[in-house]
mmCIF file of C-alpha atoms in Angstrom:
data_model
loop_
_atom_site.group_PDB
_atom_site.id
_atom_site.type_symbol
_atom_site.label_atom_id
_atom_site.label_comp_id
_atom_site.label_asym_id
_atom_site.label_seq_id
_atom_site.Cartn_x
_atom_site.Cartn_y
_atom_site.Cartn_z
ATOM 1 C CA UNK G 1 93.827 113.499 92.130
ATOM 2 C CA UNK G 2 93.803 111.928 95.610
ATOM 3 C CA UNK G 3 92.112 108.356 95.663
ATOM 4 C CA UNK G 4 93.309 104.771 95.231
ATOM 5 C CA UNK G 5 96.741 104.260 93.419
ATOM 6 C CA UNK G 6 96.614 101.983 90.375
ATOM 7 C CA UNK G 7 99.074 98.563 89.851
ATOM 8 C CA UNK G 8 102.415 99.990 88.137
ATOM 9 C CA UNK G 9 103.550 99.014 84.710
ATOM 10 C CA UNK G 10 107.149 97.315 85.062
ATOM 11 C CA UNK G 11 110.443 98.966 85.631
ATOM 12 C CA UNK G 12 107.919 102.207 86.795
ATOM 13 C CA UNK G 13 109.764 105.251 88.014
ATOM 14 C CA UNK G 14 108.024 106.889 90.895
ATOM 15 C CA UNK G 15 108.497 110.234 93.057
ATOM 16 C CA UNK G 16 108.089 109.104 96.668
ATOM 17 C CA UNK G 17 107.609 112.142 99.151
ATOM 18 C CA UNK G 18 107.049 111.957 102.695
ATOM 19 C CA UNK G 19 105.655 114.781 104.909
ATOM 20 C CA UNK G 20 106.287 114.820 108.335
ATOM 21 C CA UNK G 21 105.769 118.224 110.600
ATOM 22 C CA UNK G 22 107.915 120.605 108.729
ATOM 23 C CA UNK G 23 110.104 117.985 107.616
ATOM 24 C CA UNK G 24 110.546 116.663 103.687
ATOM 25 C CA UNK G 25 111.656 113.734 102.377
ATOM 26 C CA UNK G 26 111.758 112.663 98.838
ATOM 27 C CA UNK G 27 113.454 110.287 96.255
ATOM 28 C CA UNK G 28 112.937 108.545 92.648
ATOM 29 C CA UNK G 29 112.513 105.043 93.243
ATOM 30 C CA UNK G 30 112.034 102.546 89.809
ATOM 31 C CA UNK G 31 109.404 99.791 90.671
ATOM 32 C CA UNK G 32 109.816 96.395 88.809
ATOM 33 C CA UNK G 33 107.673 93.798 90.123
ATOM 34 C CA UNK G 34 109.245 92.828 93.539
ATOM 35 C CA UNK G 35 112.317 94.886 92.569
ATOM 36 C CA UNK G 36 113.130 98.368 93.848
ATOM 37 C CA UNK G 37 115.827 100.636 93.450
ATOM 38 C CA UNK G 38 116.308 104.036 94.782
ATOM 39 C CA UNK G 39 117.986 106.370 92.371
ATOM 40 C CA UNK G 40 117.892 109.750 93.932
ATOM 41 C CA UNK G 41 116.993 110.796 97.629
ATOM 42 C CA UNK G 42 116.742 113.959 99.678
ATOM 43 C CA UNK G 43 115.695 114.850 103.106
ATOM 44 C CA UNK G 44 115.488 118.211 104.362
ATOM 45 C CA UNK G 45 114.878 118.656 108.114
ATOM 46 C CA UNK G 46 112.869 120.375 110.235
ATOM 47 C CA UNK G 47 113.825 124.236 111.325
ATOM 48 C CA UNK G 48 115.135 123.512 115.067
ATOM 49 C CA UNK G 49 112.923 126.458 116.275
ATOM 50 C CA UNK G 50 109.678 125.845 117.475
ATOM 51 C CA UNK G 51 106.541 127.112 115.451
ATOM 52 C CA UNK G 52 102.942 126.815 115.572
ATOM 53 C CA UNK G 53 100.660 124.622 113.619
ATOM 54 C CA UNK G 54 100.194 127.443 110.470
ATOM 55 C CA UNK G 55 103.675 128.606 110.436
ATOM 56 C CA UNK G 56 104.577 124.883 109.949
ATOM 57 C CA UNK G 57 102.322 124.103 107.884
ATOM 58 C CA UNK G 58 103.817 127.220 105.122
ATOM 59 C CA UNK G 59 107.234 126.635 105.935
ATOM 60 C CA UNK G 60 106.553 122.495 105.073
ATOM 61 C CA UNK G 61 104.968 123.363 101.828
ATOM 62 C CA UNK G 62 107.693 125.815 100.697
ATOM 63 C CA UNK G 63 109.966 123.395 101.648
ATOM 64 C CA UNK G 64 108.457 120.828 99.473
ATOM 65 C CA UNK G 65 108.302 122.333 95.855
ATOM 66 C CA UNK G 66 111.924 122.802 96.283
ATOM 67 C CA UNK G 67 113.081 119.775 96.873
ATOM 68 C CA UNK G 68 110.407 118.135 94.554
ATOM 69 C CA UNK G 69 112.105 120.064 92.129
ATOM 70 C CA UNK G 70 114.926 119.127 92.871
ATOM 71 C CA UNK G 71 115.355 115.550 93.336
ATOM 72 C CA UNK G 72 113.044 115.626 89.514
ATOM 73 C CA UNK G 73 116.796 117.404 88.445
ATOM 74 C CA UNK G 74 118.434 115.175 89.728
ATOM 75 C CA UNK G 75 116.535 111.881 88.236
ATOM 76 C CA UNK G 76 116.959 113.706 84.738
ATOM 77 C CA UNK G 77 120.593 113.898 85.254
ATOM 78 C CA UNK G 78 120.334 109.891 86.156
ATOM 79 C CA UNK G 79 121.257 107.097 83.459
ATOM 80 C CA UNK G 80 117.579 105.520 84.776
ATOM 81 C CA UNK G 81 116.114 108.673 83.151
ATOM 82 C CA UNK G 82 117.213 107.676 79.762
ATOM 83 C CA UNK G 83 116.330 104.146 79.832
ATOM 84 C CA UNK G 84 112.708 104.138 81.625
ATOM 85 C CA UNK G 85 111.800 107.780 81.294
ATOM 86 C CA UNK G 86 110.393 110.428 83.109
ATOM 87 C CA UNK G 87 108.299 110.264 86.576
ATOM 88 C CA UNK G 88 105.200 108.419 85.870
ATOM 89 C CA UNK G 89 103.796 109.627 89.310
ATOM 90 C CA UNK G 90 103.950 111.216 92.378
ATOM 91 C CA UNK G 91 103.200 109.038 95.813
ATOM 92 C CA UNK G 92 103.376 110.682 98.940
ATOM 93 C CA UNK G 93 102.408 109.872 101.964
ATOM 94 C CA UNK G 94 101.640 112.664 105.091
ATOM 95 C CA UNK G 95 102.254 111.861 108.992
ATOM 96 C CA UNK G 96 100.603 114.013 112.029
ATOM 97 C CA UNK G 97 100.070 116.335 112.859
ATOM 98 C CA UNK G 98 98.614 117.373 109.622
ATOM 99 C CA UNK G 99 96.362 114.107 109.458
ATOM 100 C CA UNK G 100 94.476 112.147 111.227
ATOM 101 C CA UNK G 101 93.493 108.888 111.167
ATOM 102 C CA UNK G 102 90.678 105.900 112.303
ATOM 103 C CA UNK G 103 88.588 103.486 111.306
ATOM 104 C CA UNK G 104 85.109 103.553 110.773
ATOM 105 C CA UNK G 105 81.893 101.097 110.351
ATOM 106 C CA UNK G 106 78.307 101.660 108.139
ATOM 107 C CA UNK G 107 75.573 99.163 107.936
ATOM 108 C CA UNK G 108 72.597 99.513 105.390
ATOM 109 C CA UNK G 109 69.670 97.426 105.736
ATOM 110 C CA UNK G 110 67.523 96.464 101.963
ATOM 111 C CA UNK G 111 63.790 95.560 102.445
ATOM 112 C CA UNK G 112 64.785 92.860 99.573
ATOM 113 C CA UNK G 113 67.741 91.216 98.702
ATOM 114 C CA UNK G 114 70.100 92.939 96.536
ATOM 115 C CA UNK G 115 73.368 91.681 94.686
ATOM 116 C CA UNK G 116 76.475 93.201 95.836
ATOM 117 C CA UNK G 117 78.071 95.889 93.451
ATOM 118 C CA UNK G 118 81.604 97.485 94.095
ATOM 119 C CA UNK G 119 79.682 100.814 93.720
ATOM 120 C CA UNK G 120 77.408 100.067 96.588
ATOM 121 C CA UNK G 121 80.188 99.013 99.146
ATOM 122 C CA UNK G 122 82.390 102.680 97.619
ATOM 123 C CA UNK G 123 79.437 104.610 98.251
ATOM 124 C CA UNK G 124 78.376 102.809 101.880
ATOM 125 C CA UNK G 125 82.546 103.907 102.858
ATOM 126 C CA UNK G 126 81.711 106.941 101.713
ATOM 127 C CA UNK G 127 78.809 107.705 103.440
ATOM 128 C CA UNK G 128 80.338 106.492 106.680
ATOM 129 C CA UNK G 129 82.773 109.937 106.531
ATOM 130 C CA UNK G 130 80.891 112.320 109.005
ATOM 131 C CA UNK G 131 83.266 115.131 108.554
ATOM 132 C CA UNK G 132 83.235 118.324 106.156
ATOM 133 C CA UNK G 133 83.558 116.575 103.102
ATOM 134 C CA UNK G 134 86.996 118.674 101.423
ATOM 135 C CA UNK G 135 89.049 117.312 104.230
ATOM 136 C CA UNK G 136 88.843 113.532 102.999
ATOM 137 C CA UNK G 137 92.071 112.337 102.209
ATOM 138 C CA UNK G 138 91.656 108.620 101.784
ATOM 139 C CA UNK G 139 88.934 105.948 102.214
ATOM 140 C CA UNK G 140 90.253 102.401 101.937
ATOM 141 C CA UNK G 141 87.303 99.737 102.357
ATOM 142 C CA UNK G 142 89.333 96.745 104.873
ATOM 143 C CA UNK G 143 86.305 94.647 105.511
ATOM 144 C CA UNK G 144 82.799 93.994 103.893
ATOM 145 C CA UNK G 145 79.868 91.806 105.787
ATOM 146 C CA UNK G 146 77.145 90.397 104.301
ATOM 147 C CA UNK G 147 73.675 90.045 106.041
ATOM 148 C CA UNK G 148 75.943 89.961 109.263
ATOM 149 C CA UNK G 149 79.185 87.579 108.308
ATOM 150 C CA UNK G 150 82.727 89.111 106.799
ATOM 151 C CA UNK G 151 83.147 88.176 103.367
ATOM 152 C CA UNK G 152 85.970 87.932 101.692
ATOM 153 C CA UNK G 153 84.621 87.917 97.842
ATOM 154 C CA UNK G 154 81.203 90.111 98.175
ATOM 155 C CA UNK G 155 80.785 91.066 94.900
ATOM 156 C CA UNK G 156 77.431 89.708 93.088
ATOM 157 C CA UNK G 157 76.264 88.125 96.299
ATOM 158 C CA UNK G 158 72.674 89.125 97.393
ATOM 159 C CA UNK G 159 72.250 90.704 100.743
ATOM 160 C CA UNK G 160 69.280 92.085 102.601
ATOM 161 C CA UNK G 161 72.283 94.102 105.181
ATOM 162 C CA UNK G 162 76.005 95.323 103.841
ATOM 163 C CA UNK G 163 78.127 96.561 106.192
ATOM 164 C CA UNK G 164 81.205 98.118 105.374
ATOM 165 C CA UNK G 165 84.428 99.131 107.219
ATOM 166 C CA UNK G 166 86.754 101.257 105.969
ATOM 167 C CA UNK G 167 90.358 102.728 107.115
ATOM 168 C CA UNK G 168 89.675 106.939 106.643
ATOM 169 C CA UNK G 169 91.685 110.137 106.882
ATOM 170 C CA UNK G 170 91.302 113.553 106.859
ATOM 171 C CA UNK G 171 93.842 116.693 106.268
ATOM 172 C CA UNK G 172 93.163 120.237 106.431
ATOM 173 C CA UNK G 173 91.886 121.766 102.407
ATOM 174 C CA UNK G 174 94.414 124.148 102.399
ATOM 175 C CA UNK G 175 97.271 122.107 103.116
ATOM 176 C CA UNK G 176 95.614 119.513 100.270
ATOM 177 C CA UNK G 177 95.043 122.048 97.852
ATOM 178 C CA UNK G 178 99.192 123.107 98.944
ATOM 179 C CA UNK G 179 100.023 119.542 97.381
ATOM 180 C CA UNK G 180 98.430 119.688 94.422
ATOM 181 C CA UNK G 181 99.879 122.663 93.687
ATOM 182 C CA UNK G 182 103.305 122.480 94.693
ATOM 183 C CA UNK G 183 103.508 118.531 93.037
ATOM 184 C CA UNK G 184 101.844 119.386 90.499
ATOM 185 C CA UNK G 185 104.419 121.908 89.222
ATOM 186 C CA UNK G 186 106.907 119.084 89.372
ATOM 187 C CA UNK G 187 105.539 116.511 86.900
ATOM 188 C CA UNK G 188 102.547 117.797 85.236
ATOM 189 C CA UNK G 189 99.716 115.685 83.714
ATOM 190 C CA UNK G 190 101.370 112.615 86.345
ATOM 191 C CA UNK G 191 98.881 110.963 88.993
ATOM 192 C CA UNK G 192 99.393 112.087 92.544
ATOM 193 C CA UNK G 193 98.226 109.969 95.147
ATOM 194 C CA UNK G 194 98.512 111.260 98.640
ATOM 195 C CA UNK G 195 97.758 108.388 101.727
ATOM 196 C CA UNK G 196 98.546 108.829 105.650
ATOM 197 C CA UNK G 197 101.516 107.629 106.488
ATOM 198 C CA UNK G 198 99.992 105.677 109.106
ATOM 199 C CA UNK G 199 97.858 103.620 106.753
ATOM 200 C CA UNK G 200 101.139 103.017 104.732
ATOM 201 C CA UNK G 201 102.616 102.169 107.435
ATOM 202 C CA UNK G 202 100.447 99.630 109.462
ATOM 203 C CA UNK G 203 100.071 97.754 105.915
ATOM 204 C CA UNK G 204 103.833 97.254 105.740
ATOM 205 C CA UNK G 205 103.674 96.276 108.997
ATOM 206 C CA UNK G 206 100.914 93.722 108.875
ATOM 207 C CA UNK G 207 101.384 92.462 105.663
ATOM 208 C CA UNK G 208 105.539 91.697 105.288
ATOM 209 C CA UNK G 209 106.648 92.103 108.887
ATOM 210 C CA UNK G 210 104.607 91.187 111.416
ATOM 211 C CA UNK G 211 102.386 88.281 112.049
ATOM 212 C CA UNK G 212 100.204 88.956 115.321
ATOM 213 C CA UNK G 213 96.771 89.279 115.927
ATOM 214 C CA UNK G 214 96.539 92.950 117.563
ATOM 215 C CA UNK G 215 99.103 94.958 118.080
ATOM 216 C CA UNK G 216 100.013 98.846 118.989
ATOM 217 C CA UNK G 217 101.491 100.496 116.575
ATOM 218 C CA UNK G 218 103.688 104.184 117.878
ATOM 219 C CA UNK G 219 105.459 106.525 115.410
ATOM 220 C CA UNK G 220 107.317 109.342 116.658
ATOM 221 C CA UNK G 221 107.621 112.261 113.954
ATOM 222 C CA UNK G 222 108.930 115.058 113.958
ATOM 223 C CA UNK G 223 106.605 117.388 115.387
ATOM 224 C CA UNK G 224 104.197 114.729 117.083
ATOM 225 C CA UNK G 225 103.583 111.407 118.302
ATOM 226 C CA UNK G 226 100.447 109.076 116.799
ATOM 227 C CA UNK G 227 99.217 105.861 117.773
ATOM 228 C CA UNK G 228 96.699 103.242 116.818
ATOM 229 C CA UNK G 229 95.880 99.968 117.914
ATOM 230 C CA UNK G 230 95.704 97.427 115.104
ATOM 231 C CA UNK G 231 93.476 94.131 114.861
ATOM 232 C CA UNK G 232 93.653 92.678 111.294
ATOM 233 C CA UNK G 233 94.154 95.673 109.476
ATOM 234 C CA UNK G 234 91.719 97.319 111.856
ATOM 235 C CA UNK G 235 92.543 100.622 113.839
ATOM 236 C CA UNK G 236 90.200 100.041 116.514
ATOM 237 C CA UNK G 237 91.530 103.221 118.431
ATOM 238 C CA UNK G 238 93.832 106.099 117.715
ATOM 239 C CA UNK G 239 95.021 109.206 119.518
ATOM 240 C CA UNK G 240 98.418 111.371 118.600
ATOM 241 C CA UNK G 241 99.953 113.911 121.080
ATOM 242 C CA UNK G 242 102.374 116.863 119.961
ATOM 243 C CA UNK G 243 106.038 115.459 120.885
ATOM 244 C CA UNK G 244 108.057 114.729 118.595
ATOM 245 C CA UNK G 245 112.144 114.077 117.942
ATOM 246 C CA UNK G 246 112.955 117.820 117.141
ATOM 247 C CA UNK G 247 110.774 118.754 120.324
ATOM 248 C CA UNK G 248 112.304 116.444 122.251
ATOM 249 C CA UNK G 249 116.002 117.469 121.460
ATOM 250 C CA UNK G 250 114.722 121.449 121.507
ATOM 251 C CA UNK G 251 114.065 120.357 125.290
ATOM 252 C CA UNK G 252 117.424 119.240 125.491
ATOM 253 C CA UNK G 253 119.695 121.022 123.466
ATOM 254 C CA UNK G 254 118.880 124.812 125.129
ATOM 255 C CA UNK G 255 120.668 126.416 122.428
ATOM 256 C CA UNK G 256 123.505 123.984 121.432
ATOM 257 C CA UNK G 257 124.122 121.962 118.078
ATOM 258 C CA UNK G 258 121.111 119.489 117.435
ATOM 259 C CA UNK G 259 123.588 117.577 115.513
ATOM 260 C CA UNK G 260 125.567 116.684 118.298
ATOM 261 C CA UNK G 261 122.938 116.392 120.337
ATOM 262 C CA UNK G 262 121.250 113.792 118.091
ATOM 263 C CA UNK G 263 124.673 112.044 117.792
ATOM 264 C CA UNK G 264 125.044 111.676 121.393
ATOM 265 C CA UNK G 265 121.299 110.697 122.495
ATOM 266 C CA UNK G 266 121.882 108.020 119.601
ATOM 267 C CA UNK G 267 125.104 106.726 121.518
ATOM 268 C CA UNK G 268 123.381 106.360 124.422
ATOM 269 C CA UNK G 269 120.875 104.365 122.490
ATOM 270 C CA UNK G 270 122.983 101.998 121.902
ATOM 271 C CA UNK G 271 124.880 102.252 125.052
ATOM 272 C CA UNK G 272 128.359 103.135 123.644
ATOM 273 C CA UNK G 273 128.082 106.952 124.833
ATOM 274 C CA UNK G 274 130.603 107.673 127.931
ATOM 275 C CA UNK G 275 132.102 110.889 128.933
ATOM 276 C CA UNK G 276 131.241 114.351 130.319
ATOM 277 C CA UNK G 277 129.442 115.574 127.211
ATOM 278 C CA UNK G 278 126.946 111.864 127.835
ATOM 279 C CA UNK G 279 126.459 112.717 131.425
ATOM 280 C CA UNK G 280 125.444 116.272 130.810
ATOM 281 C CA UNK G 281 123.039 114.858 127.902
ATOM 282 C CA UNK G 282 121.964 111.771 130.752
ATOM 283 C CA UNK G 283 121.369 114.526 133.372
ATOM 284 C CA UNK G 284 118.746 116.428 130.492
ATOM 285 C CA UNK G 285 116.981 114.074 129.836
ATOM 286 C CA UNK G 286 116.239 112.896 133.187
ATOM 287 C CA UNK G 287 115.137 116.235 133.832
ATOM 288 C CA UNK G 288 112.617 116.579 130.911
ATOM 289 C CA UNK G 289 111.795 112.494 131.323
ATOM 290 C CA UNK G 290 108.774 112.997 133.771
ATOM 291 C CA UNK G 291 106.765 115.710 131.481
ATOM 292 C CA UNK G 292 107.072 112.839 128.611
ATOM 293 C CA UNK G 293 106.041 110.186 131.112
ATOM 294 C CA UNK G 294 103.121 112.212 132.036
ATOM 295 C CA UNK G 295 102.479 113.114 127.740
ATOM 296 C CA UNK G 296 102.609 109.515 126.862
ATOM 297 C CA UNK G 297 100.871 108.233 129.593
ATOM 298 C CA UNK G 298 97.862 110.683 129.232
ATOM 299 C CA UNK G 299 98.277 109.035 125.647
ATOM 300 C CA UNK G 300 97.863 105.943 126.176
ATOM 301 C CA UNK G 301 95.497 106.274 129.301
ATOM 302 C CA UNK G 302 93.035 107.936 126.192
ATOM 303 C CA UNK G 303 93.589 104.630 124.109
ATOM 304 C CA UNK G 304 92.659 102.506 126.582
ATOM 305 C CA UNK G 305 89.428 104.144 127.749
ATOM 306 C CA UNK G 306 87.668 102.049 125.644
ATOM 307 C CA UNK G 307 90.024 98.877 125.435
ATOM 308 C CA UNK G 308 93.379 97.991 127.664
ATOM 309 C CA UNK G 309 95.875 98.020 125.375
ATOM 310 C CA UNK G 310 97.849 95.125 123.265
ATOM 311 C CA UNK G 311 100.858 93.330 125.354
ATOM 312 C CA UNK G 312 102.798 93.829 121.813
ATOM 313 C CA UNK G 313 103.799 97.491 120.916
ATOM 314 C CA UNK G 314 105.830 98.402 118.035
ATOM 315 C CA UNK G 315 107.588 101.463 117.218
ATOM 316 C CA UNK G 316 108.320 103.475 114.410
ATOM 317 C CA UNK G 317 110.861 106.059 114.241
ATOM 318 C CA UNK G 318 112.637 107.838 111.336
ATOM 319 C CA UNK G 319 115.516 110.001 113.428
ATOM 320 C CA UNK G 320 118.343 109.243 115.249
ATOM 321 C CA UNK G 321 116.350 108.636 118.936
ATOM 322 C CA UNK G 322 114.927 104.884 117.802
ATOM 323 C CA UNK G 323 116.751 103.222 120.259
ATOM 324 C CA UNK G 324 116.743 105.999 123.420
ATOM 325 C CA UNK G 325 112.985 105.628 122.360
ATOM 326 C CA UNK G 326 113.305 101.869 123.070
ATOM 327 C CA UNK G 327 114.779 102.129 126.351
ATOM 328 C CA UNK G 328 112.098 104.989 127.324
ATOM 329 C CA UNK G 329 109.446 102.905 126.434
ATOM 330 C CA UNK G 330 110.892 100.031 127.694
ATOM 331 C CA UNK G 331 112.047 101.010 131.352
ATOM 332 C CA UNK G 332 108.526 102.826 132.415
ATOM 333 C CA UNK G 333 105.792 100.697 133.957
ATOM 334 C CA UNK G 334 102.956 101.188 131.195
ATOM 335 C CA UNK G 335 101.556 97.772 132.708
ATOM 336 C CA UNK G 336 98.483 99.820 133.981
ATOM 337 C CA UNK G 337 97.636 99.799 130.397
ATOM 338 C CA UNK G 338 97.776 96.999 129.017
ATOM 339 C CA UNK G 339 95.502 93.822 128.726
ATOM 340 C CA UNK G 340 97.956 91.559 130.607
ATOM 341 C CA UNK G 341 98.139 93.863 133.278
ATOM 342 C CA UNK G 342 102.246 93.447 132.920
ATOM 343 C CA UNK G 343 104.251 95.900 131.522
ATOM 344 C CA UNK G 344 104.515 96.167 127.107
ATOM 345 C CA UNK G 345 106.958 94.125 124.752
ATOM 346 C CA UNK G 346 108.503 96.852 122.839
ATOM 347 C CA UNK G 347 109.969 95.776 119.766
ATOM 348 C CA UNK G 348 111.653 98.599 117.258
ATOM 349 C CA UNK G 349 110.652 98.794 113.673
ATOM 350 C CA UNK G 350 114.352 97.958 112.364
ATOM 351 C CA UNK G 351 115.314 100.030 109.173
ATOM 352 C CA UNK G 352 117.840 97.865 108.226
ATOM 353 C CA UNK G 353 115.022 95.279 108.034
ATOM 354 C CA UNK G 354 112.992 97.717 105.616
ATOM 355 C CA UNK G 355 116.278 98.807 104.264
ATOM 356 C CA UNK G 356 117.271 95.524 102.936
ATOM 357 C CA UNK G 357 114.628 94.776 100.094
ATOM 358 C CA UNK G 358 115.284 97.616 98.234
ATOM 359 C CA UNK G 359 118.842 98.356 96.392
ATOM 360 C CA UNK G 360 119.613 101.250 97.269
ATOM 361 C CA UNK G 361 122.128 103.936 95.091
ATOM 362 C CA UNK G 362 122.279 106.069 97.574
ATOM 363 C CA UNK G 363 124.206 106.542 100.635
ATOM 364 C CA UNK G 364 121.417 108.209 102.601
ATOM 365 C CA UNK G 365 118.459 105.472 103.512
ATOM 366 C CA UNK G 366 115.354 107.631 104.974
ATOM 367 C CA UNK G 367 112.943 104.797 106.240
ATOM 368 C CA UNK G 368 109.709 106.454 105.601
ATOM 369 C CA UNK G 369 110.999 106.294 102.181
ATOM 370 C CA UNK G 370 111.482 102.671 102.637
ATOM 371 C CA UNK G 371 107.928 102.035 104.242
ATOM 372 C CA UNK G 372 106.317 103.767 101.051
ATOM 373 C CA UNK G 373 108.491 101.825 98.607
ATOM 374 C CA UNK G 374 107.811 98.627 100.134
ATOM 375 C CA UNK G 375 104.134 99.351 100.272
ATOM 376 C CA UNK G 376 104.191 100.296 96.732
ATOM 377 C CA UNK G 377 105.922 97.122 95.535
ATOM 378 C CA UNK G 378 103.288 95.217 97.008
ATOM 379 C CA UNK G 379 100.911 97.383 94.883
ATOM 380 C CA UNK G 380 102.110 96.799 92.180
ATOM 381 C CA UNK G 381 101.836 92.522 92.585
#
C-alpha cells in the first residue's frame, strides 16, 4: 500500500492528509488535469504542551482517524460527492520528525553487456536501502547512469555498469502500520500512498517554482526543523533538529494564549505590531533568540561538514511565524556557511503563490495541503 502513486483519471477526488509532529491536516481535493479544487479542509493543531517522541506519535495517530473521518463526512455531504463520487484515494504526505530523508547512490558492474530493464534499475534502488527493511517508506529512482554517463531514456540500452540514484525515506513500522490502519478505516479497498513531505515538497519546488541550480531548502514544522540541500532534484545532504513553531511559541508564551501569541509574533513579521503587548513579545524572543542561533547554527555547521552551503536558501513554513522566520534567518550572519563566504539570500516559500493555482471552496488555505495538491496535479499530466 505504500509505493509510487499512479496518473489520476479526470475530475479524480482525492483525500490529501498531511502529518506534521502531532499536528493533522486534511481535505478532499478533485483533480482534473491542471485543475484543482478544494472541497473540504480541516486542520487540527498540535496540543500546546510539550511531549516526547511516543506520546506524540499516539496522540498524532488518534488525532488522525478522526478527522479522516471526518472531512470523508463532510465530502459526502458535498454536491462534488454526487457528481464524481466517492474518494478514489488517500495521499498523504509525513514531515519530521517521524521521517527522515536523503539520497542515496548504487553502482553494479556486468562482466558482459546487458540491456537495461526497469526491473533492474527498481531492484539496484532497492538494494541501495541499508536500513531494516519495514521502515522503507519511499524509494523514488532521480537519476540512472549508464557505463558511467546520466541517461535520460535507459531503458533497453546495454550496459556493462548501471548506477542508480534514488531519493529514500524511512519512518518508524509502528507509526506505518498506524496509517494503514487508521486510513484504511476511512475509505476501504482505496490506494494509500504515503511520501515525505520533503520529497513532495522539493519537487514542487524544483519543478513549478524555482529555477536554480542548488539550493537549500528549510521547513519549520511543528515539532522540528529539517533541511536538505538540493542539486537537480538531488539531496546531497540533510540534517533536521527538534524546533519547531509550537516549541518556539511554548518558549515564549510561559503559560499565556498561543493564539495571541501567534497573532502578535505574525505582526511583527510583517512589521505592523506596536504596543506594550509587542514589546513584551520583542523582549521574549530576544531572550530565547541565542539558544535558536546556537540550534540552527549547530544545524547548518552539520550540513556543511561535507559541502559549504548554497548562497540561495528557501524556506518553508505552514504557521503563522513565516515571516519572523524571515527576519531570523535573515538578520544572523550564517555567512560562515555558505559557499560565497557572504551571508544567505533568504527567500520565503509564499502561500499565496501555491495558493493561487488551486480554487479553493474553502476559507481556510493550509499550504502543505497546497504543496501536495500541486504535486499531485503534476502527477496526474
Amino acid at each position: 500500500m505504500f509505493g509510487f502513486g499512479k496518473r489520476q483519471k479526470a475530475r479524480t477526488p482525492l483525500l490529501l492528509v498531511h502529518i506534521d509532529g502531532a499536528s493533522v491536516s486534511a481535505a478532499v481535493a478533485i483533480i482534473d488535469g491542471q485543475a484543482v479544487n478544494v472541497c473540504v479542509i480541516e486542520h487540527a493543531p498540535a496540543p500546546s504542551e510539550e511531549r516526547d517522541a511516543s506520546q506524540l506519535t499516539s496522540v498524532m495517530t488518534t488525532k488522525l482517524g478522526e478527522v479522516a473521518h471526518r472531512i470523508v463526512e463532510s465530502y459526502t455531504k458535498h454536491p462534488a460527492s454526487k457528481e464524481v463520487g466517492p474518494v478514489n484515494a488517500i495521499h498523504v504526505t509525513v514531515g519530521a520528525p517521524h521521517v527522515t530523508v536523503r539520497t542515496v547512490r548504487k553502482k553494479e558492474d556486468y562482466p558482459e553487456p546487458k540491456v537495461i530493464t526497469d526491473a533492474m534499475i527498481q531492484q539496484l534502488a532497492r538494494n541501495a536501502f541499508d536500513g531494516p527493511q519495514d521502515t522503507v517508506l519511499e524509494t523514488t529512482v532521480v537519476r540512472v547512469s549508464v557505463n558511467g554517463y546520466p541517461s535520460p531514456d535507459p531503458l533497453h540500452k546495454k550496459a556493462q555498469q548501471l548506477e542508480v540514484t534514488s531519493f529514500q525515506s524511512s519512518i518508524a513500522p509502528a507509526l506505518k502500520a498506524a496509517l494503514t490502519q487508521q486510513l484504511g478505516s476511512v475509505a476501504p479497498g482505496r490506494p494509500l500512498v504515503v511520501r515525505s513531505h520533503m520529497r513532495v515538497l522539493s519537487q514542487v519546488v524544483d519543478t513549478s517554482i524555482l529555477e536554480h541550480e542548488e539550493y537549500l531548502l528549510t521547513h519549520v514544522g511543528d515539532e522540528a526543523t529539517s533541511c536538505v540541500i538540493m542539486r537537480h532534484e538531488e539531496i546531497l545532504a540533510q540534517s533536521a533538529i527538534p524546533v519547531g513553531d509550537a516549541g518556539i511559541v511554548r518558549k515564549i508564551a510561559a503559560g499565556g494564549s498561543p493564539e495571541t501569541i501567534l497573532s502578535l509574533v505574525r505582526m511583527l513579521g510583517n512589521d505592523t505590531c506596536s504596543g506594550p503587548a509587542c514589546e513584551e513579545i520583542k523582549t521574549k524572543l530576544a531572550q530565547i533568540e541565542p539558544e535558536l542561533v546556537k540550534q540552527f547554527g549547530d544545524m547548518f555547521a552539520q550540513l556543511s561538514l561535507a559541502r559549504r552551503l548554497p548562497a540561495l536558501w528557501i524556506l518553508s513554513e505552514d504557521g503563522e511565524l513565516s515571516g519572523w522566520l524571515q527576519h531570523f534567518f535573515s538578520r544572523i550572519d550564517f555567512s560562515q556557511f555558505t559557499v560565497t563566504g557572504n551571508p544567505p539570500q533568504v527567500i520565503l516559500l509564499a502561500k499565496e503563490l501555491l495558493f493561487s493555482g488551486i480554487q479553493w471552496e474553502t476559507t481556510e488555505k493550509i499550504g502543505s495541503i497546497a504543496v501536495l495538491a500541486t504535486f499531485l496535479r503534476g502527477e496526474a499530466q
